[in-house]
mmCIF file of N, CA and C in Angstrom:
data_model
loop_
_atom_site.group_PDB
_atom_site.id
_atom_site.type_symbol
_atom_site.label_atom_id
_atom_site.label_comp_id
_atom_site.label_asym_id
_atom_site.label_seq_id
_atom_site.Cartn_x
_atom_site.Cartn_y
_atom_site.Cartn_z
ATOM 1 N N MET A 27 -0.744 -30.795 -0.750
ATOM 2 C CA MET A 27 -0.878 -29.696 0.188
ATOM 3 C C MET A 27 0.176 -28.607 -0.074
ATOM 4 N N ARG A 28 1.285 -29.003 -0.634
ATOM 5 C CA ARG A 28 2.344 -28.041 -0.893
ATOM 6 C C ARG A 28 1.932 -27.024 -1.957
ATOM 7 N N LEU A 29 1.161 -27.461 -2.959
ATOM 8 C CA LEU A 29 0.684 -26.562 -4.003
ATOM 9 C C LEU A 29 -0.273 -25.517 -3.423
ATOM 10 N N LEU A 30 -1.138 -25.933 -2.524
ATOM 11 C CA LEU A 30 -2.079 -25.010 -1.894
ATOM 12 C C LEU A 30 -1.348 -23.965 -1.050
ATOM 13 N N GLU A 31 -0.318 -24.379 -0.335
ATOM 14 C CA GLU A 31 0.484 -23.432 0.451
ATOM 15 C C GLU A 31 1.179 -22.423 -0.458
ATOM 16 N N ARG A 32 1.698 -22.916 -1.577
ATOM 17 C CA ARG A 32 2.374 -22.028 -2.530
ATOM 18 C C ARG A 32 1.403 -21.023 -3.138
ATOM 19 N N MET A 33 0.179 -21.483 -3.444
ATOM 20 C CA MET A 33 -0.832 -20.587 -3.999
ATOM 21 C C MET A 33 -1.248 -19.526 -2.982
ATOM 22 N N ARG A 34 -1.358 -19.897 -1.727
ATOM 23 C CA ARG A 34 -1.687 -18.913 -0.687
ATOM 24 C C ARG A 34 -0.586 -17.881 -0.530
ATOM 25 N N LYS A 35 0.647 -18.327 -0.686
ATOM 26 C CA LYS A 35 1.773 -17.407 -0.540
ATOM 27 C C LYS A 35 1.866 -16.456 -1.740
ATOM 28 N N GLU A 36 1.593 -16.960 -2.932
ATOM 29 C CA GLU A 36 1.735 -16.183 -4.163
ATOM 30 C C GLU A 36 0.391 -15.734 -4.733
ATOM 31 N N TRP A 37 -0.590 -15.449 -3.881
ATOM 32 C CA TRP A 37 -1.940 -15.130 -4.344
ATOM 33 C C TRP A 37 -1.975 -13.861 -5.197
ATOM 34 N N PHE A 38 -1.149 -12.891 -4.875
ATOM 35 C CA PHE A 38 -1.170 -11.633 -5.616
ATOM 36 C C PHE A 38 -0.656 -11.833 -7.039
ATOM 37 N N MET A 39 0.446 -12.571 -7.177
ATOM 38 C CA MET A 39 1.011 -12.824 -8.499
ATOM 39 C C MET A 39 0.048 -13.655 -9.341
ATOM 40 N N ILE A 40 -0.614 -14.619 -8.739
ATOM 41 C CA ILE A 40 -1.599 -15.428 -9.456
ATOM 42 C C ILE A 40 -2.757 -14.541 -9.932
ATOM 43 N N GLY A 41 -3.187 -13.614 -9.093
ATOM 44 C CA GLY A 41 -4.250 -12.689 -9.478
ATOM 45 C C GLY A 41 -3.853 -11.794 -10.633
ATOM 46 N N ILE A 42 -2.610 -11.319 -10.632
ATOM 47 C CA ILE A 42 -2.134 -10.480 -11.731
ATOM 48 C C ILE A 42 -2.102 -11.275 -13.037
ATOM 49 N N VAL A 43 -1.599 -12.515 -12.968
ATOM 50 C CA VAL A 43 -1.549 -13.355 -14.171
ATOM 51 C C VAL A 43 -2.960 -13.622 -14.698
ATOM 52 N N LEU A 44 -3.910 -13.898 -13.817
ATOM 53 C CA LEU A 44 -5.291 -14.127 -14.252
ATOM 54 C C LEU A 44 -5.907 -12.872 -14.870
ATOM 55 N N ALA A 45 -5.608 -11.702 -14.290
ATOM 56 C CA ALA A 45 -6.132 -10.453 -14.843
ATOM 57 C C ALA A 45 -5.555 -10.175 -16.231
ATOM 58 N N ILE A 46 -4.264 -10.426 -16.396
ATOM 59 C CA ILE A 46 -3.638 -10.223 -17.710
ATOM 60 C C ILE A 46 -4.198 -11.210 -18.728
ATOM 61 N N ALA A 47 -4.377 -12.462 -18.316
ATOM 62 C CA ALA A 47 -4.932 -13.466 -19.229
ATOM 63 C C ALA A 47 -6.366 -13.104 -19.614
ATOM 64 N N GLY A 48 -7.149 -12.622 -18.657
ATOM 65 C CA GLY A 48 -8.514 -12.199 -18.959
ATOM 66 C C GLY A 48 -8.556 -11.022 -19.913
ATOM 67 N N ALA A 49 -7.625 -10.078 -19.737
ATOM 68 C CA ALA A 49 -7.563 -8.929 -20.634
ATOM 69 C C ALA A 49 -7.126 -9.335 -22.033
ATOM 70 N N LYS A 50 -6.274 -10.348 -22.127
ATOM 71 C CA LYS A 50 -5.839 -10.833 -23.437
ATOM 72 C C LYS A 50 -6.972 -11.559 -24.165
ATOM 73 N N LEU A 51 -7.780 -12.301 -23.406
ATOM 74 C CA LEU A 51 -8.874 -13.051 -24.015
ATOM 75 C C LEU A 51 -10.057 -12.167 -24.404
ATOM 76 N N GLU A 52 -10.346 -11.145 -23.615
ATOM 77 C CA GLU A 52 -11.520 -10.293 -23.852
ATOM 78 C C GLU A 52 -11.150 -8.812 -23.664
ATOM 79 N N PRO A 53 -10.417 -8.219 -24.612
ATOM 80 C CA PRO A 53 -9.974 -6.828 -24.447
ATOM 81 C C PRO A 53 -11.093 -5.797 -24.550
ATOM 82 N N SER A 54 -12.255 -6.176 -25.064
ATOM 83 C CA SER A 54 -13.333 -5.205 -25.244
ATOM 84 C C SER A 54 -13.909 -4.726 -23.909
ATOM 85 N N ILE A 55 -13.643 -5.429 -22.839
ATOM 86 C CA ILE A 55 -14.160 -5.021 -21.520
ATOM 87 C C ILE A 55 -13.480 -3.744 -21.036
ATOM 88 N N GLY A 56 -12.187 -3.599 -21.340
ATOM 89 C CA GLY A 56 -11.439 -2.470 -20.803
ATOM 90 C C GLY A 56 -11.243 -1.294 -21.731
ATOM 91 N N VAL A 57 -11.870 -1.279 -22.903
ATOM 92 C CA VAL A 57 -11.686 -0.152 -23.813
ATOM 93 C C VAL A 57 -12.484 1.058 -23.326
ATOM 94 N N ASN A 58 -12.109 2.254 -23.809
ATOM 95 C CA ASN A 58 -12.863 3.456 -23.452
ATOM 96 C C ASN A 58 -14.320 3.304 -23.872
ATOM 97 N N GLY A 59 -15.210 3.589 -22.935
ATOM 98 C CA GLY A 59 -16.631 3.436 -23.201
ATOM 99 C C GLY A 59 -17.146 2.032 -22.956
ATOM 100 N N GLY A 60 -16.259 1.119 -22.558
ATOM 101 C CA GLY A 60 -16.655 -0.263 -22.288
ATOM 102 C C GLY A 60 -17.327 -0.391 -20.928
ATOM 103 N N PRO A 61 -17.645 -1.612 -20.535
ATOM 104 C CA PRO A 61 -18.361 -1.824 -19.272
ATOM 105 C C PRO A 61 -17.583 -1.403 -18.025
ATOM 106 N N LEU A 62 -16.250 -1.430 -18.066
ATOM 107 C CA LEU A 62 -15.472 -1.022 -16.886
ATOM 108 C C LEU A 62 -15.311 0.491 -16.773
ATOM 109 N N LYS A 63 -15.590 1.219 -17.836
ATOM 110 C CA LYS A 63 -15.439 2.679 -17.869
ATOM 111 C C LYS A 63 -14.067 3.111 -17.341
ATOM 112 N N PRO A 64 -12.973 2.743 -18.027
ATOM 113 C CA PRO A 64 -11.641 3.066 -17.507
ATOM 114 C C PRO A 64 -11.374 4.568 -17.400
ATOM 115 N N GLU A 65 -12.066 5.376 -18.195
ATOM 116 C CA GLU A 65 -11.855 6.820 -18.095
ATOM 117 C C GLU A 65 -12.304 7.353 -16.736
ATOM 118 N N ILE A 66 -13.247 6.693 -16.102
ATOM 119 C CA ILE A 66 -13.693 7.087 -14.754
ATOM 120 C C ILE A 66 -12.983 6.255 -13.697
ATOM 121 N N THR A 67 -12.916 4.959 -13.919
ATOM 122 C CA THR A 67 -12.361 4.047 -12.931
ATOM 123 C C THR A 67 -10.912 4.378 -12.610
ATOM 124 N N VAL A 68 -10.106 4.571 -13.629
ATOM 125 C CA VAL A 68 -8.683 4.808 -13.412
ATOM 126 C C VAL A 68 -8.444 6.199 -12.851
ATOM 127 N N SER A 69 -9.106 7.189 -13.389
ATOM 128 C CA SER A 69 -8.794 8.555 -12.989
ATOM 129 C C SER A 69 -9.330 8.932 -11.617
ATOM 130 N N TYR A 70 -10.437 8.391 -11.187
ATOM 131 C CA TYR A 70 -11.001 8.784 -9.898
ATOM 132 C C TYR A 70 -10.935 7.684 -8.853
ATOM 133 N N ILE A 71 -11.482 6.527 -9.168
ATOM 134 C CA ILE A 71 -11.598 5.473 -8.169
ATOM 135 C C ILE A 71 -10.231 4.898 -7.805
ATOM 136 N N ALA A 72 -9.377 4.672 -8.790
ATOM 137 C CA ALA A 72 -8.050 4.116 -8.502
ATOM 138 C C ALA A 72 -7.217 5.085 -7.677
ATOM 139 N N VAL A 73 -7.239 6.353 -8.020
ATOM 140 C CA VAL A 73 -6.468 7.347 -7.273
ATOM 141 C C VAL A 73 -6.998 7.473 -5.846
ATOM 142 N N ALA A 74 -8.306 7.486 -5.678
ATOM 143 C CA ALA A 74 -8.883 7.562 -4.337
ATOM 144 C C ALA A 74 -8.526 6.336 -3.514
ATOM 145 N N THR A 75 -8.519 5.178 -4.131
ATOM 146 C CA THR A 75 -8.153 3.947 -3.423
ATOM 147 C C THR A 75 -6.694 3.980 -2.995
ATOM 148 N N ILE A 76 -5.816 4.475 -3.843
ATOM 149 C CA ILE A 76 -4.394 4.558 -3.492
ATOM 150 C C ILE A 76 -4.196 5.487 -2.300
ATOM 151 N N PHE A 77 -4.830 6.656 -2.310
ATOM 152 C CA PHE A 77 -4.689 7.573 -1.188
ATOM 153 C C PHE A 77 -5.326 7.008 0.083
ATOM 154 N N PHE A 78 -6.447 6.319 -0.048
ATOM 155 C CA PHE A 78 -7.100 5.704 1.111
ATOM 156 C C PHE A 78 -6.201 4.638 1.726
ATOM 157 N N ASN A 79 -5.597 3.790 0.902
ATOM 158 C CA ASN A 79 -4.682 2.766 1.413
ATOM 159 C C ASN A 79 -3.458 3.396 2.058
ATOM 160 N N SER A 80 -2.953 4.480 1.502
ATOM 161 C CA SER A 80 -1.819 5.167 2.111
ATOM 162 C C SER A 80 -2.191 5.712 3.480
ATOM 163 N N GLY A 81 -3.385 6.241 3.601
ATOM 164 C CA GLY A 81 -3.837 6.747 4.897
ATOM 165 C C GLY A 81 -4.010 5.643 5.922
ATOM 166 N N LEU A 82 -4.463 4.477 5.474
ATOM 167 C CA LEU A 82 -4.623 3.363 6.401
ATOM 168 C C LEU A 82 -3.284 2.836 6.904
ATOM 169 N N SER A 83 -2.238 3.004 6.120
ATOM 170 C CA SER A 83 -0.939 2.471 6.517
ATOM 171 C C SER A 83 -0.169 3.417 7.441
ATOM 172 N N LEU A 84 -0.666 4.612 7.677
ATOM 173 C CA LEU A 84 0.001 5.530 8.604
ATOM 174 C C LEU A 84 -0.082 4.999 10.021
ATOM 175 N N LYS A 85 0.986 5.225 10.768
ATOM 176 C CA LYS A 85 0.951 4.849 12.177
ATOM 177 C C LYS A 85 0.049 5.834 12.906
ATOM 178 N N THR A 86 -0.643 5.366 13.924
ATOM 179 C CA THR A 86 -1.594 6.234 14.617
ATOM 180 C C THR A 86 -0.893 7.370 15.346
ATOM 181 N N GLU A 87 0.327 7.144 15.823
ATOM 182 C CA GLU A 87 1.049 8.223 16.514
ATOM 183 C C GLU A 87 1.329 9.371 15.548
ATOM 184 N N PHE A 88 1.717 9.024 14.319
ATOM 185 C CA PHE A 88 1.992 10.052 13.318
ATOM 186 C C PHE A 88 0.715 10.794 12.943
ATOM 187 N N ALA A 89 -0.371 10.067 12.768
ATOM 188 C CA ALA A 89 -1.634 10.696 12.393
ATOM 189 C C ALA A 89 -2.136 11.599 13.518
ATOM 190 N N ASP A 90 -2.016 11.157 14.767
ATOM 191 C CA ASP A 90 -2.453 11.985 15.893
ATOM 192 C C ASP A 90 -1.628 13.256 15.991
ATOM 193 N N SER A 91 -0.324 13.161 15.790
ATOM 194 C CA SER A 91 0.512 14.353 15.886
ATOM 195 C C SER A 91 0.195 15.331 14.758
ATOM 196 N N ARG A 92 -0.090 14.804 13.559
ATOM 197 C CA ARG A 92 -0.438 15.682 12.447
ATOM 198 C C ARG A 92 -1.787 16.360 12.688
ATOM 199 N N LEU A 93 -2.736 15.622 13.243
ATOM 200 C CA LEU A 93 -4.041 16.215 13.510
ATOM 201 C C LEU A 93 -3.937 17.290 14.586
ATOM 202 N N HIS A 94 -3.047 17.076 15.537
ATOM 203 C CA HIS A 94 -2.876 18.066 16.595
ATOM 204 C C HIS A 94 -2.126 19.289 16.076
ATOM 205 N N ALA A 95 -1.164 19.067 15.186
ATOM 206 C CA ALA A 95 -0.338 20.173 14.712
ATOM 207 C C ALA A 95 -1.111 21.083 13.757
ATOM 208 N N SER A 96 -2.012 20.553 12.983
ATOM 209 C CA SER A 96 -2.699 21.369 11.989
ATOM 210 C C SER A 96 -3.496 22.520 12.602
ATOM 211 N N PRO A 97 -4.335 22.296 13.636
ATOM 212 C CA PRO A 97 -5.041 23.431 14.220
ATOM 213 C C PRO A 97 -4.105 24.409 14.913
ATOM 214 N N CYS A 98 -3.013 23.902 15.500
ATOM 215 C CA CYS A 98 -2.070 24.796 16.165
ATOM 216 C C CYS A 98 -1.403 25.720 15.156
ATOM 217 N N VAL A 99 -0.997 25.169 14.029
ATOM 218 C CA VAL A 99 -0.352 25.978 12.998
ATOM 219 C C VAL A 99 -1.346 26.983 12.432
ATOM 220 N N PHE A 100 -2.575 26.560 12.209
ATOM 221 C CA PHE A 100 -3.592 27.470 11.681
ATOM 222 C C PHE A 100 -3.847 28.613 12.660
ATOM 223 N N CYS A 101 -3.993 28.281 13.940
ATOM 224 C CA CYS A 101 -4.268 29.319 14.929
ATOM 225 C C CYS A 101 -3.094 30.278 15.073
ATOM 226 N N SER A 102 -1.863 29.740 15.099
ATOM 227 C CA SER A 102 -0.716 30.625 15.243
ATOM 228 C C SER A 102 -0.558 31.507 14.007
ATOM 229 N N ASP A 103 -0.821 30.967 12.830
ATOM 230 C CA ASP A 103 -0.731 31.761 11.612
ATOM 231 C C ASP A 103 -1.817 32.838 11.602
ATOM 232 N N PHE A 104 -3.006 32.482 12.038
ATOM 233 C CA PHE A 104 -4.091 33.448 12.097
ATOM 234 C C PHE A 104 -3.777 34.557 13.099
ATOM 235 N N ASN A 105 -3.239 34.173 14.258
ATOM 236 C CA ASN A 105 -2.903 35.162 15.277
ATOM 237 C C ASN A 105 -1.747 36.051 14.837
ATOM 238 N N GLU A 106 -0.738 35.446 14.183
ATOM 239 C CA GLU A 106 0.405 36.244 13.732
ATOM 240 C C GLU A 106 -0.034 37.246 12.665
ATOM 241 N N GLY A 107 -0.951 36.854 11.808
ATOM 242 C CA GLY A 107 -1.426 37.765 10.784
ATOM 243 C C GLY A 107 -2.233 38.914 11.366
ATOM 244 N N SER A 108 -2.845 38.702 12.524
ATOM 245 C CA SER A 108 -3.664 39.747 13.131
ATOM 246 C C SER A 108 -2.853 40.722 13.983
ATOM 247 N N TRP A 109 -1.657 40.356 14.382
ATOM 248 C CA TRP A 109 -0.874 41.205 15.286
ATOM 249 C C TRP A 109 -0.510 42.534 14.662
ATOM 250 N N TRP A 110 -0.103 42.542 13.432
ATOM 251 C CA TRP A 110 0.424 43.779 12.885
ATOM 252 C C TRP A 110 -0.667 44.699 12.345
ATOM 253 N N LYS A 111 -1.888 44.232 12.213
ATOM 254 C CA LYS A 111 -2.948 45.069 11.646
ATOM 255 C C LYS A 111 -3.515 46.024 12.659
#
């Protein structure tokens, strides 16, 4: 049972080791033009996933204040630009 607990605790490291071992055994999967299409996967999907995860980790108070501040700043900037014309 101790091995199973250790595997649950270190699941991410085990996954990285398995991914590296898989890439070492079959490198043709990840080459340009291969089945994984790394030229698309890395440049678009990975970046979008990173930004999505960053957005999910924001505290709701911070996100609410930013959402409230954006229209206020836009309106004040729009109004300030119209005053002198």
